[in-house]
Coordinates of C-alpha atoms and ligand atoms in Angstrom, one line a residue:
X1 CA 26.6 3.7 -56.0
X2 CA 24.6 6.1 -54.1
X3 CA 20.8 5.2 -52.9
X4 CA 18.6 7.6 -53.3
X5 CA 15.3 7.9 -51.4
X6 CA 12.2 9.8 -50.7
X7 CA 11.1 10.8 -46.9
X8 CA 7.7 12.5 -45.2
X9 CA 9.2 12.7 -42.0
X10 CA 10.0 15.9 -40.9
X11 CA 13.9 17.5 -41.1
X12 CA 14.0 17.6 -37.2
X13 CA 13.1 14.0 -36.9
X14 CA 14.6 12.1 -39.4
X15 CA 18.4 10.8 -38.3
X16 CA 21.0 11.7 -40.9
X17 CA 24.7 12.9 -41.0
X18 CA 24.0 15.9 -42.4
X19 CA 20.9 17.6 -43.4
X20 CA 20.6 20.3 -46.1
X21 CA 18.8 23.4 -46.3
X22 CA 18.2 26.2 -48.9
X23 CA 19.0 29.6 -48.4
X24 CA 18.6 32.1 -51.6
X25 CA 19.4 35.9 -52.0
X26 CA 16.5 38.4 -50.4
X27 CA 16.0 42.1 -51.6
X28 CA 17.3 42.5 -47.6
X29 CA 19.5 39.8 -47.0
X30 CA 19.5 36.2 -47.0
X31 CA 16.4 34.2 -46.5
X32 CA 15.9 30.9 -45.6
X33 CA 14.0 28.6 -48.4
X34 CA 11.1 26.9 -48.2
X35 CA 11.4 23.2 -46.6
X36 CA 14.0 24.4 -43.6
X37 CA 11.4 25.3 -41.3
X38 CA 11.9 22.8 -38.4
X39 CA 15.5 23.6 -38.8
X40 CA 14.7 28.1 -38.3
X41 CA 12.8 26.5 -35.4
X42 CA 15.5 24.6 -33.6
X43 CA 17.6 27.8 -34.4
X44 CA 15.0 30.1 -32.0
X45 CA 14.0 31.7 -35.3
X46 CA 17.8 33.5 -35.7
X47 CA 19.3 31.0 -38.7
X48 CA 19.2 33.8 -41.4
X49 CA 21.1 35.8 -38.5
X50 CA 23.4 33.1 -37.7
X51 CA 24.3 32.1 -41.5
X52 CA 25.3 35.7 -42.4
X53 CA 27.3 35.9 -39.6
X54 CA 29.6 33.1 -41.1
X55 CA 29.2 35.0 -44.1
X56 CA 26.6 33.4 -46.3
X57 CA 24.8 35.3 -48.8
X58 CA 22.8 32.2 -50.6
X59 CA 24.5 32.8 -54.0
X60 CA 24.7 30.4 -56.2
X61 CA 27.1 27.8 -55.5
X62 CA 27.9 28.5 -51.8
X63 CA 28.1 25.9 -49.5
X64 CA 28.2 26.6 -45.8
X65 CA 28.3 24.4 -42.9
X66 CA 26.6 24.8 -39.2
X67 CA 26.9 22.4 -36.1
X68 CA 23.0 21.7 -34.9
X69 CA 21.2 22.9 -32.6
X70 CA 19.5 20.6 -29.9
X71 CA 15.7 19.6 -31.4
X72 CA 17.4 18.4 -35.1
X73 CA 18.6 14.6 -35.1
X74 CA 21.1 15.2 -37.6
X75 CA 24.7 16.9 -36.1
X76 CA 25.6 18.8 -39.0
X77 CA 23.6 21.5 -41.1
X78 CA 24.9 22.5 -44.4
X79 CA 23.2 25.7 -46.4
X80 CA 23.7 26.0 -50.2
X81 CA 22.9 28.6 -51.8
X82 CA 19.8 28.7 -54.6
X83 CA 20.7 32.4 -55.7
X84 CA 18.0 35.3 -56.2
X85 CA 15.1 34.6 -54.7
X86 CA 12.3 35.1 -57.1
X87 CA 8.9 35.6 -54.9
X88 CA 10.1 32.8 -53.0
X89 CA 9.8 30.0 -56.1
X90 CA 12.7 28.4 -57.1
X91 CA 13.1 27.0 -60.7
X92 CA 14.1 23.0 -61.2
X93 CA 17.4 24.2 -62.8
X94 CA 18.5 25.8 -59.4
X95 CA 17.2 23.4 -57.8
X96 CA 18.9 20.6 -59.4
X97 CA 22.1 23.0 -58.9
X98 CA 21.8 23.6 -55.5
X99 CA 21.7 19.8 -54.8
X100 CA 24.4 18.9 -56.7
X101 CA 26.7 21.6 -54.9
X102 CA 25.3 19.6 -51.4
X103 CA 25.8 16.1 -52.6
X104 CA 29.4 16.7 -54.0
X105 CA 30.5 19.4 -50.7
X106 CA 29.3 16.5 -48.3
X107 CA 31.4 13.5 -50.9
X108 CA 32.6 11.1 -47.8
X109 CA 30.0 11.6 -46.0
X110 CA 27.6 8.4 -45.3
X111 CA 23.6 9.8 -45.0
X112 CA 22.7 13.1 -46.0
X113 CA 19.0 14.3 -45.7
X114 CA 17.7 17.1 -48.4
X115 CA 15.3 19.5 -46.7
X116 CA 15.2 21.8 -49.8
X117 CA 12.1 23.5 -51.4
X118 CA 9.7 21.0 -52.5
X119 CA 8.4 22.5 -55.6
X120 CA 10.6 20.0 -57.7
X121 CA 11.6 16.8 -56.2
X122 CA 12.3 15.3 -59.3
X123 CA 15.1 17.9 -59.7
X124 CA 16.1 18.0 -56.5
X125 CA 17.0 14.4 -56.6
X126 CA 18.3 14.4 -59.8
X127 CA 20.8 17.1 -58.8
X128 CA 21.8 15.4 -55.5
X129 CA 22.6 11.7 -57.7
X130 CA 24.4 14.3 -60.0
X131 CA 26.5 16.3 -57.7
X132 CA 27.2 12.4 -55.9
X133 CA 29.3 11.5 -59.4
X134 CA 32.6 10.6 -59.2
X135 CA 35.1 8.6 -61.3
X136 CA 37.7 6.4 -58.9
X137 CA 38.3 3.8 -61.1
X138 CA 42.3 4.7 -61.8
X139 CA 42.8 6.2 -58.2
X140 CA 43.4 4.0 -55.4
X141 CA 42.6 6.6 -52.8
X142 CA 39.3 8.6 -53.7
X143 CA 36.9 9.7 -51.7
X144 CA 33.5 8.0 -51.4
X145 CA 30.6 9.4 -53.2
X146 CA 27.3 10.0 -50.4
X147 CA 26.2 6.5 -49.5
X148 CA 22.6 7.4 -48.7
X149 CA 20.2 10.4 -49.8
X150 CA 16.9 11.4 -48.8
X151 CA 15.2 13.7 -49.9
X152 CA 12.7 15.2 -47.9
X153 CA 8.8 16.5 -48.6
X154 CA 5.7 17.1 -47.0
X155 CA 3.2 14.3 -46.8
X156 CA 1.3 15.3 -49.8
X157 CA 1.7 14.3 -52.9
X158 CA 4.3 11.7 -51.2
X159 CA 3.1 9.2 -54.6
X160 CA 3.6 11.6 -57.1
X161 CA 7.2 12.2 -54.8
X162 CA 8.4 8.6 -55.1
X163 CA 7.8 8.1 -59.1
X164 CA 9.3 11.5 -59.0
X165 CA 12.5 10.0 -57.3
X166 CA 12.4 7.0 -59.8
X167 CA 12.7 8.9 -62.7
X168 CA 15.6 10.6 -61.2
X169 CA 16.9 7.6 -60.0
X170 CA 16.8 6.6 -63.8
X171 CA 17.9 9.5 -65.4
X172 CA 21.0 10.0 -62.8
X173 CA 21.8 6.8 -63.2
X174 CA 22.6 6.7 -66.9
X175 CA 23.9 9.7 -66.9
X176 CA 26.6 9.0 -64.9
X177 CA 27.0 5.7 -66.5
X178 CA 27.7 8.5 -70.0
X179 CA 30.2 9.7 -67.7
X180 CA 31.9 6.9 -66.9
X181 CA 32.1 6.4 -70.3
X182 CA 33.6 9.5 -71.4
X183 CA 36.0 9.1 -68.4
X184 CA 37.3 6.2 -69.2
X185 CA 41.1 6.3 -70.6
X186 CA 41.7 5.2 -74.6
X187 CA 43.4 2.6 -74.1
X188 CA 40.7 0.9 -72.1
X189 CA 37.5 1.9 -73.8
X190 CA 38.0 1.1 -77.6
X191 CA 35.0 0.5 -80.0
X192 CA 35.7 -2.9 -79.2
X193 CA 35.0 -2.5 -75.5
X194 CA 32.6 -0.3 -76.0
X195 CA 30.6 -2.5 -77.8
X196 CA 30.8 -5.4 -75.4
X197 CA 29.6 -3.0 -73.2
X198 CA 26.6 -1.9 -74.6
X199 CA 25.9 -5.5 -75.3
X200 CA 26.5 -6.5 -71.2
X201 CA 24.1 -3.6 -70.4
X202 CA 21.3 -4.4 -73.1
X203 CA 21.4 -8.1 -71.7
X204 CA 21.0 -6.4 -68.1
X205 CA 17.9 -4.0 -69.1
X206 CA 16.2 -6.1 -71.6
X207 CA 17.3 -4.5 -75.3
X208 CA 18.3 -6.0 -78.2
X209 CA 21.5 -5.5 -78.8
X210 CA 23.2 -6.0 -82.7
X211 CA 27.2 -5.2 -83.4
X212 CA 28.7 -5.0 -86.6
X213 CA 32.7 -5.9 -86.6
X214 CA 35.4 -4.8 -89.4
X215 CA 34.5 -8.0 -91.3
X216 CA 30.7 -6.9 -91.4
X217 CA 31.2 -3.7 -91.8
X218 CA 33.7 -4.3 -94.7
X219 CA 30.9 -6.8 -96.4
X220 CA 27.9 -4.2 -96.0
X221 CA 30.3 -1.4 -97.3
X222 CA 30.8 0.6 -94.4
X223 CA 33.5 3.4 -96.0
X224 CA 33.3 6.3 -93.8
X225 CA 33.7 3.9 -90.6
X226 CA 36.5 1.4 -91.9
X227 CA 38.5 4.8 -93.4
X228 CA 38.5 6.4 -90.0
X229 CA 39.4 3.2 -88.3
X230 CA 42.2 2.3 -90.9
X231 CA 44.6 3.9 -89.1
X232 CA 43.9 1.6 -85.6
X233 CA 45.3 -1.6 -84.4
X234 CA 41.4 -1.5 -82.8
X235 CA 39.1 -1.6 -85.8
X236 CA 35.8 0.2 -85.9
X237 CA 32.2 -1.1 -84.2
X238 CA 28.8 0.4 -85.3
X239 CA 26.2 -0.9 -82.8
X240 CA 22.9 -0.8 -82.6
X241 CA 20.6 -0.7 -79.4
X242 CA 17.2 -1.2 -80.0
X243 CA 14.1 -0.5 -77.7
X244 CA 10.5 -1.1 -78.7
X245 CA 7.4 -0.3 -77.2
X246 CA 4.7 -2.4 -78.7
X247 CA 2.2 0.3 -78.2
X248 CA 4.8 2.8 -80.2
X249 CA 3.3 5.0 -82.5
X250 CA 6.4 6.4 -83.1
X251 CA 10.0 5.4 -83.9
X252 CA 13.3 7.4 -82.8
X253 CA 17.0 7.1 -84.1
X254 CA 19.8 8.4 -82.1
X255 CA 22.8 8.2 -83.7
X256 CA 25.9 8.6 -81.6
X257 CA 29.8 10.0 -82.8
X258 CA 31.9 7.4 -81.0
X259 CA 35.7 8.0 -81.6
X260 CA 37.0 6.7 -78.4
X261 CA 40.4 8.5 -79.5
X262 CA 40.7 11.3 -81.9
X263 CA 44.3 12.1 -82.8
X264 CA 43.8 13.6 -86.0
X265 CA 44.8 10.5 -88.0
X266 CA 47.5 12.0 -90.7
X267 CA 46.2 15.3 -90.1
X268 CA 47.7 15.1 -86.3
X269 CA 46.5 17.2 -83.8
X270 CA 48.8 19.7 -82.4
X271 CA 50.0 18.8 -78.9
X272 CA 47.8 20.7 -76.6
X273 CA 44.9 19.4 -79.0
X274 CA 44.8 15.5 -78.1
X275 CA 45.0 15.3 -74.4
X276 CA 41.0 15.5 -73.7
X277 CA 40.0 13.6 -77.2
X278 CA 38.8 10.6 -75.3
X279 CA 35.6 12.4 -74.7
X280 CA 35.4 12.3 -78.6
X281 CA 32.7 9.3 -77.9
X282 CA 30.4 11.6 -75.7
X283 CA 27.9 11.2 -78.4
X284 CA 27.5 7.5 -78.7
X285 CA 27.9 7.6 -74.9
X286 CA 24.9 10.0 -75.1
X287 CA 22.4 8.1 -77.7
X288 CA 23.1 4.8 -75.9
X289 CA 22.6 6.0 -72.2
X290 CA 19.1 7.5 -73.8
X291 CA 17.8 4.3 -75.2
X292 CA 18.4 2.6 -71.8
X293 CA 16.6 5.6 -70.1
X294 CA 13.4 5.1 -72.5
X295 CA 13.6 1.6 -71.7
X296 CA 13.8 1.9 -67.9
X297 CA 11.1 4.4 -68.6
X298 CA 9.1 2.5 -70.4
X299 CA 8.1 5.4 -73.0
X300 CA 6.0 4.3 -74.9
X301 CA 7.8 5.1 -78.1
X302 CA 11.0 2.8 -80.4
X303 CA 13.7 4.1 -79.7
X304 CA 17.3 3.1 -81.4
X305 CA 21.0 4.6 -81.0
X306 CA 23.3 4.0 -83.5
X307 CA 27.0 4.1 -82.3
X308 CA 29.5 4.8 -85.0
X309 CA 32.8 3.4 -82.8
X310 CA 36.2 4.2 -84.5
X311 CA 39.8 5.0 -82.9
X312 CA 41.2 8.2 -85.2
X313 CA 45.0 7.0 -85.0
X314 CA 47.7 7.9 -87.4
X315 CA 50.0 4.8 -89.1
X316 CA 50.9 3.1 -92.4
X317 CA 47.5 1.7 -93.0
X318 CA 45.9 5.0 -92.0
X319 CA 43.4 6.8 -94.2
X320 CA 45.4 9.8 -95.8
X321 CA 44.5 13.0 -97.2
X322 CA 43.5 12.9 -100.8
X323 CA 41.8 9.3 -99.9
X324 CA 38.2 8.8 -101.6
X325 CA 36.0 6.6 -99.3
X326 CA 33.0 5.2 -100.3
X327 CA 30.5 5.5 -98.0
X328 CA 27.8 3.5 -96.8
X329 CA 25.1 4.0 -99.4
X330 CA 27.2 4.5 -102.2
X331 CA 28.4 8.1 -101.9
X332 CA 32.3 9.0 -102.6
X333 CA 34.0 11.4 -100.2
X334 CA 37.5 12.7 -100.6
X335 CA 38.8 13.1 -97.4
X336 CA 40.9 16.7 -97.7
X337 CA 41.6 16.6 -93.6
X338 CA 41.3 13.4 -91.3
X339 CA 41.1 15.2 -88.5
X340 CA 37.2 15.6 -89.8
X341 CA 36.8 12.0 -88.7
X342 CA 33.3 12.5 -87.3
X343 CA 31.0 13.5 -89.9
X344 CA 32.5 10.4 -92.2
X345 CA 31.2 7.4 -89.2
X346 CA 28.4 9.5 -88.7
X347 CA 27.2 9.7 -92.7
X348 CA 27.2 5.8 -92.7
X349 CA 25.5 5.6 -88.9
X350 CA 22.9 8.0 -90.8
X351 CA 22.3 5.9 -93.6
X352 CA 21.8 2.9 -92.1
X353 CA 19.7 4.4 -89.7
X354 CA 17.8 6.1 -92.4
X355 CA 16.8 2.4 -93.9
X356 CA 15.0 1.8 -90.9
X357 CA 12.4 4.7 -91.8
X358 CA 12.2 6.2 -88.5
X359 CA 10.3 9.3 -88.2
X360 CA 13.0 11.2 -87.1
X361 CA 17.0 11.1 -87.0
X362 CA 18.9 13.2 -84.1
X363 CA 22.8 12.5 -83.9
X364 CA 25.0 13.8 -81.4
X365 CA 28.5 14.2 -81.9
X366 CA 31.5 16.1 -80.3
X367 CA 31.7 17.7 -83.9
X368 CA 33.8 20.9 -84.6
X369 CA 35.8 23.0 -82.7
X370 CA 34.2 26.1 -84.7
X371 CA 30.7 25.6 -82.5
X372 CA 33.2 25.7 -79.4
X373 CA 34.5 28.9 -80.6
X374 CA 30.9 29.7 -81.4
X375 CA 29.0 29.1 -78.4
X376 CA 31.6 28.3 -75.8
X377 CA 31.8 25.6 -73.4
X378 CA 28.5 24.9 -71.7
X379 CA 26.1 25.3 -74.9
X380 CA 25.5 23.1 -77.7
X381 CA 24.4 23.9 -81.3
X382 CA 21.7 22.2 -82.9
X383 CA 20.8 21.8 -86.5
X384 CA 17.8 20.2 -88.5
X385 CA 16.3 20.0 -92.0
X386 CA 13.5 21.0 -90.0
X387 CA 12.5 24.4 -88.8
X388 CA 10.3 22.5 -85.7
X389 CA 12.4 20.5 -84.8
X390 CA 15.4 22.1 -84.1
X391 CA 12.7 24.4 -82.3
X392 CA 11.5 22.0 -80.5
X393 CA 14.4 20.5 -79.6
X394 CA 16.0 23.6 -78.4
X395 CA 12.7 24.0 -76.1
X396 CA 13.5 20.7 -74.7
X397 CA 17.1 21.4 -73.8
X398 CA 15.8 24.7 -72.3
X399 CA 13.0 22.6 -70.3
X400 CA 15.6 19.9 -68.9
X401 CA 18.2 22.6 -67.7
X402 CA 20.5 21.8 -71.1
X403 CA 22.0 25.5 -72.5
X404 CA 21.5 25.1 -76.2
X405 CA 21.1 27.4 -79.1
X406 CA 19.8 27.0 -83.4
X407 CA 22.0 27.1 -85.6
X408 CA 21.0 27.5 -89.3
X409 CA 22.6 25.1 -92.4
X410 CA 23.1 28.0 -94.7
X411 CA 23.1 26.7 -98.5
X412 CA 25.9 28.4 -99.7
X413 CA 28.0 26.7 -97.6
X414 CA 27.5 23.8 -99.6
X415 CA 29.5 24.1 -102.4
X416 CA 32.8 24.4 -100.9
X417 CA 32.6 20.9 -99.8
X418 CA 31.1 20.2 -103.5
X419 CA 33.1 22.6 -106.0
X420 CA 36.9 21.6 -103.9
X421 CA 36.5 17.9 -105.2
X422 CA 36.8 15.0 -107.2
X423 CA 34.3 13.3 -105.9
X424 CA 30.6 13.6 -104.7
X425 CA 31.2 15.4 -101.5
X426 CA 34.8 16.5 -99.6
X427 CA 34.9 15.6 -95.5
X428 CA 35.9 19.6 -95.2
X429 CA 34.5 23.3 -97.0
X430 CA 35.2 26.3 -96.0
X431 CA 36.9 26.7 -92.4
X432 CA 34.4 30.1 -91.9
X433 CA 31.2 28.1 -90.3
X434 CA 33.2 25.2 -89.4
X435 CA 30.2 24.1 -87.5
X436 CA 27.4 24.5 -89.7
X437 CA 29.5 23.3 -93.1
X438 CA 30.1 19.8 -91.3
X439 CA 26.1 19.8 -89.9
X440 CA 25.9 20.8 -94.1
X441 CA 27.9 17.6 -95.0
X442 CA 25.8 15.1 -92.7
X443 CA 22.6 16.5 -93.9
X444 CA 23.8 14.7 -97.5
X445 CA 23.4 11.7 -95.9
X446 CA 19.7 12.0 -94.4
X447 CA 17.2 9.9 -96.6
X448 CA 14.5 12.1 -98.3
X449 CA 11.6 12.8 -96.1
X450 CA 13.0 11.8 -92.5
X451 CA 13.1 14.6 -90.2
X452 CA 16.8 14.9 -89.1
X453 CA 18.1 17.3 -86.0
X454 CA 21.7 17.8 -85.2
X455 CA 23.3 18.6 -81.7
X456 CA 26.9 19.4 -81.7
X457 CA 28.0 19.2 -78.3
X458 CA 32.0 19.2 -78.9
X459 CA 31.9 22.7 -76.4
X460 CA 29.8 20.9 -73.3
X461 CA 30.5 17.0 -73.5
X462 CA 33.7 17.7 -71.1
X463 CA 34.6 20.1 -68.8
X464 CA 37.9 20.6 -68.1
X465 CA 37.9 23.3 -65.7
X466 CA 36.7 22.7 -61.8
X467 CA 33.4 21.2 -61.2
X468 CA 30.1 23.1 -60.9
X469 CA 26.8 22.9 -59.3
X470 CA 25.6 18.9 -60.8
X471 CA 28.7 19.1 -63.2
X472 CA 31.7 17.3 -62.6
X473 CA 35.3 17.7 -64.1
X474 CA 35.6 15.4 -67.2
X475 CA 33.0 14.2 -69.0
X476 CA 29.1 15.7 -68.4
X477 CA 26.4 13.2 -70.0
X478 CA 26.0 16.5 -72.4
X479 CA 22.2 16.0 -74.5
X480 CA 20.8 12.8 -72.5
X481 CA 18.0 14.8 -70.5
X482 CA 17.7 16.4 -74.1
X483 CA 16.9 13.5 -75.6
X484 CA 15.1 11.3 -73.0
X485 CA 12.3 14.9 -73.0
X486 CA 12.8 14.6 -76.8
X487 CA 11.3 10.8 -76.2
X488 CA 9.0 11.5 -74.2
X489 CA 7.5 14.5 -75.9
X490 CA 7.2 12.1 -79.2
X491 CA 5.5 9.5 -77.4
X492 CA 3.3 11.6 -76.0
X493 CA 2.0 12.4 -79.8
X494 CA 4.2 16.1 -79.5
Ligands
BES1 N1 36.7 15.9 -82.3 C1 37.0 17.0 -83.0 C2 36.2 18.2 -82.5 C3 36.3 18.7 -81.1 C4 37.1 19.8 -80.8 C5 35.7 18.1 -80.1 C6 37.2 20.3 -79.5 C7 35.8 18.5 -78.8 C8 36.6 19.6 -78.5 C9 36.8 16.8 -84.5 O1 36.9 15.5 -84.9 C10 37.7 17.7 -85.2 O2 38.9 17.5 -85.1 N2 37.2 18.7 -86.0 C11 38.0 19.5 -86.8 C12 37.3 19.6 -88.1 C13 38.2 20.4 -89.1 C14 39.4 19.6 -89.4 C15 37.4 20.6 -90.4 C16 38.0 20.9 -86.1 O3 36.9 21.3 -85.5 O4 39.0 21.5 -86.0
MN2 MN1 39.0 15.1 -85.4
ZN3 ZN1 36.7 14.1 -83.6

């Protein structure tokens, strides 16, 4: 695991491996950023010269390296590029980019010192632990994440810099423990697993931690969970992972889509289809790495995720199309398509977490392929029975860095999933608005008068292509900033 750390000394002085500087686009060329200047002076004032040479630019994303001049104590200089340079400010999103890019270049490498701009050392940090991710656990060679940051700023504010650093420290850290999750092949993380995890890391950080097996869930009357699971040799888990604040004046449920496998069920996927569907759990992944944030946090706010664990899996005993479940709560759902798995743990995570009368209900959930096609692969949708907060937690996502977009729940999508049934409710409607027919569906099972929000994040959750600033291949922590702002806006009375 990478340490992380906050210096005053100045970028000539302290020792490092490598140290990292900013460099952006000028209306005449590159400039240097903000935080380099010991480093222009060891370079006789001709760095910008020098770096251009070799054919930097500072866009986004670039990463060059420079042996040291005599006067720095590190040997190595690497400049990554922040982009347009905007009066000389950068924003915490480029920030956070531009350190990620540094920290994942410089992966092997044993102490690396950040002499970016200092306007956000929260992001700054957070980018570097970001960009230090990596998954070895099936490869026996990988390369070794950075052992060491620093992350250098002037001496002051130097407080307001360390809790700065903490937060980061907190909010990389779970994040990439989402990752890992996500990461982690089927046939080792099952909801089974999963559950004993979240119980191992609720024992570790102080939260109470309850899990519901197939014979509970079968006595309480868990449909939509035990139908999906059916199908499984590993039967479904809903867990819950509480946090309290005993000053709370307000109470949060997360609820997490956790299909550690999604095949389709009967309704098989296609080949080409099923190859990435472990990240079908990125949502409980999500929820649960946000409650242990807020804890860690201490946010003075209850917080609980709700992780609906279920392996989709086709077999004899598997739930079939023309099924009717009954759900948690009572309702009937004919399932027309198994392959809409999510929505049917979700509805009974939302019930239960509905009898707990929190104030409001997000859930997170690699949904639908339609909001891939609608938004692509870095933006998620979000949905509410609440004009505010879909607003607001669209502002959030926007102030954490998180692309995001509303989405409406038009009514008239309704009655397809209504008027195509024999019972209360089918798991599909019309394929048009894919997205926003199954946000329609879970929106049945939100109890009068609770505030619900919805994030599909089926686009973001995994990247499959080649890493990016802070964003690794595979799985992304997709909605956790999102929702640890979202926590700490509500319990600071937003
Ligand atoms: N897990 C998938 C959605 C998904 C697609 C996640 C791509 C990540 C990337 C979900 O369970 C699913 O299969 N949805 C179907 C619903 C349809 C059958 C109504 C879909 O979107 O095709
Ligand atoms: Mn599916
Ligand atoms: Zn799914």
């Amino acid at each position: 695991m990478t340490a992380l750390s906050v210096s005053t000394s100045s970028a000539a002085s302290l020792r490092a491996d490598v140290l990292v500087i900013g460099v952006a686009k000028g209306p005449k060329g590159l400039i240097v950023a903000a935080g380099a200047e010991a480093v222009v002076e060891a370079f006789e004032g001709k760095l910008a010269e020098v770096l251009t040479t070799l054919g930097a630019t500072g866009a986004e994303g670039e990463a060059v390296k420079l042996p040291a001049p005599a006067g720095l104590k590190a040997p190595l200089v690497l400049a990554v590029g922040l982009g347009e340079a905007a009066d000389g400010a950068f924003g915490a999103e480029e920030l956070r980019k531009a350190a990620g890019v540094a920290a994942r270049t410089l992966a092997g490498t044993k102490k690396v010192a950040l002499a970016l701009p200092t306007d956000d050392v929260e992001a700054v940090a957070l980018g570097a632990l970001l960009g230090s991710y990596a998954f070895g656990t099936y490869k026996a060679e990988s390369k070794a994440p950075v052992a060491e940051l620093v992350v250098l700023t002037d001496r002051k504010g130097s407080k307001d810099a360390k809790a700065a650093v903490e937060r980061a420290t907190v909010l990389g850290e779970e994040m990439n423990r989402a990752r890992d999750l996500v990461n982690t092949a089927p046939n080792d993380l099952n909801p089974k697993s999963f559950a004993t995890i979240a119980q191992a890391a609720g024992k570790e950080h102080g939260l109470k931690v309850e899990v519901l097996d197939e014979k509970a869930l079968t006595k309480g009357g868990f449909g939509g969970l035990l139908g999906v699971g059916n199908g499984s040799t590993n039967p479904p888990r809903l867990v819950k992972v509480a946090y309290t604040h005993p000053k709370a004046k307000a109470s949060l449920a997360f609820v997490g889509k956790g299909i550690t496998y999604d095949s389709g069920g009967i309704s098989l996927k296609p080949a080409g289809h099923n190859e990435t569907m472990k990240c079908d759990m990125a949502g409980a992944a999500a929820v649960f790495a946000a409650v242990v944030a807020a804890k860690r946090l201490g946010l003075q706010v209850n917080v609980t995720a709700w992780l609906a664990l279920a392996e989709n899996m086709p077999s004899g005993t598997a739930t079939r199309p023309g099924d009717v479940l009954r759900m948690y709560g009572g309702k009937t759902v004919e399932v027309l398509n198994t392959d809409a798995e999510g929505r049917l743990v979700l509805a009974d995570a939302i019930v239960r977490a509905g009898e707990e009368q929190p104030d409001v209900i997000v859930d997170v959930a690699t949904l639908t392929g339609a909001m891939v096609l609608a938004l692509g692969n870095r933006t998620f949708g979000v949905m509410a029975n609440d004009d505010a907060l879909r607003t607001q937690l669209h502002e959030a996502a926007g102030a954490v860095g998180e692309a995001s977009w509303p989405m409406p729940l038009p009514a008239d999508l309704r009655k397809g999933m209504v008027e195509s049934t024999i019972a209360d409710l089918a798991n599909m409607g019309e394929r048009m608005g894919g997205g926003l027919v199954a946000g329609l569906f879970l929106k049945e099972f939100v109890a009068e008068g609770i505030d619900w929000a919805h994030i599909d994040i089926a686009g973001p959750a995994f990247n499959e292509g080649g890493p990016f600033g802070y964003t690794p291949k595979g799985g992304t922590a997709s909605a956790v900033r999102t929702l640890v702002r979202f926590a700490e806006e509500t319990a600071a009375g937003k």
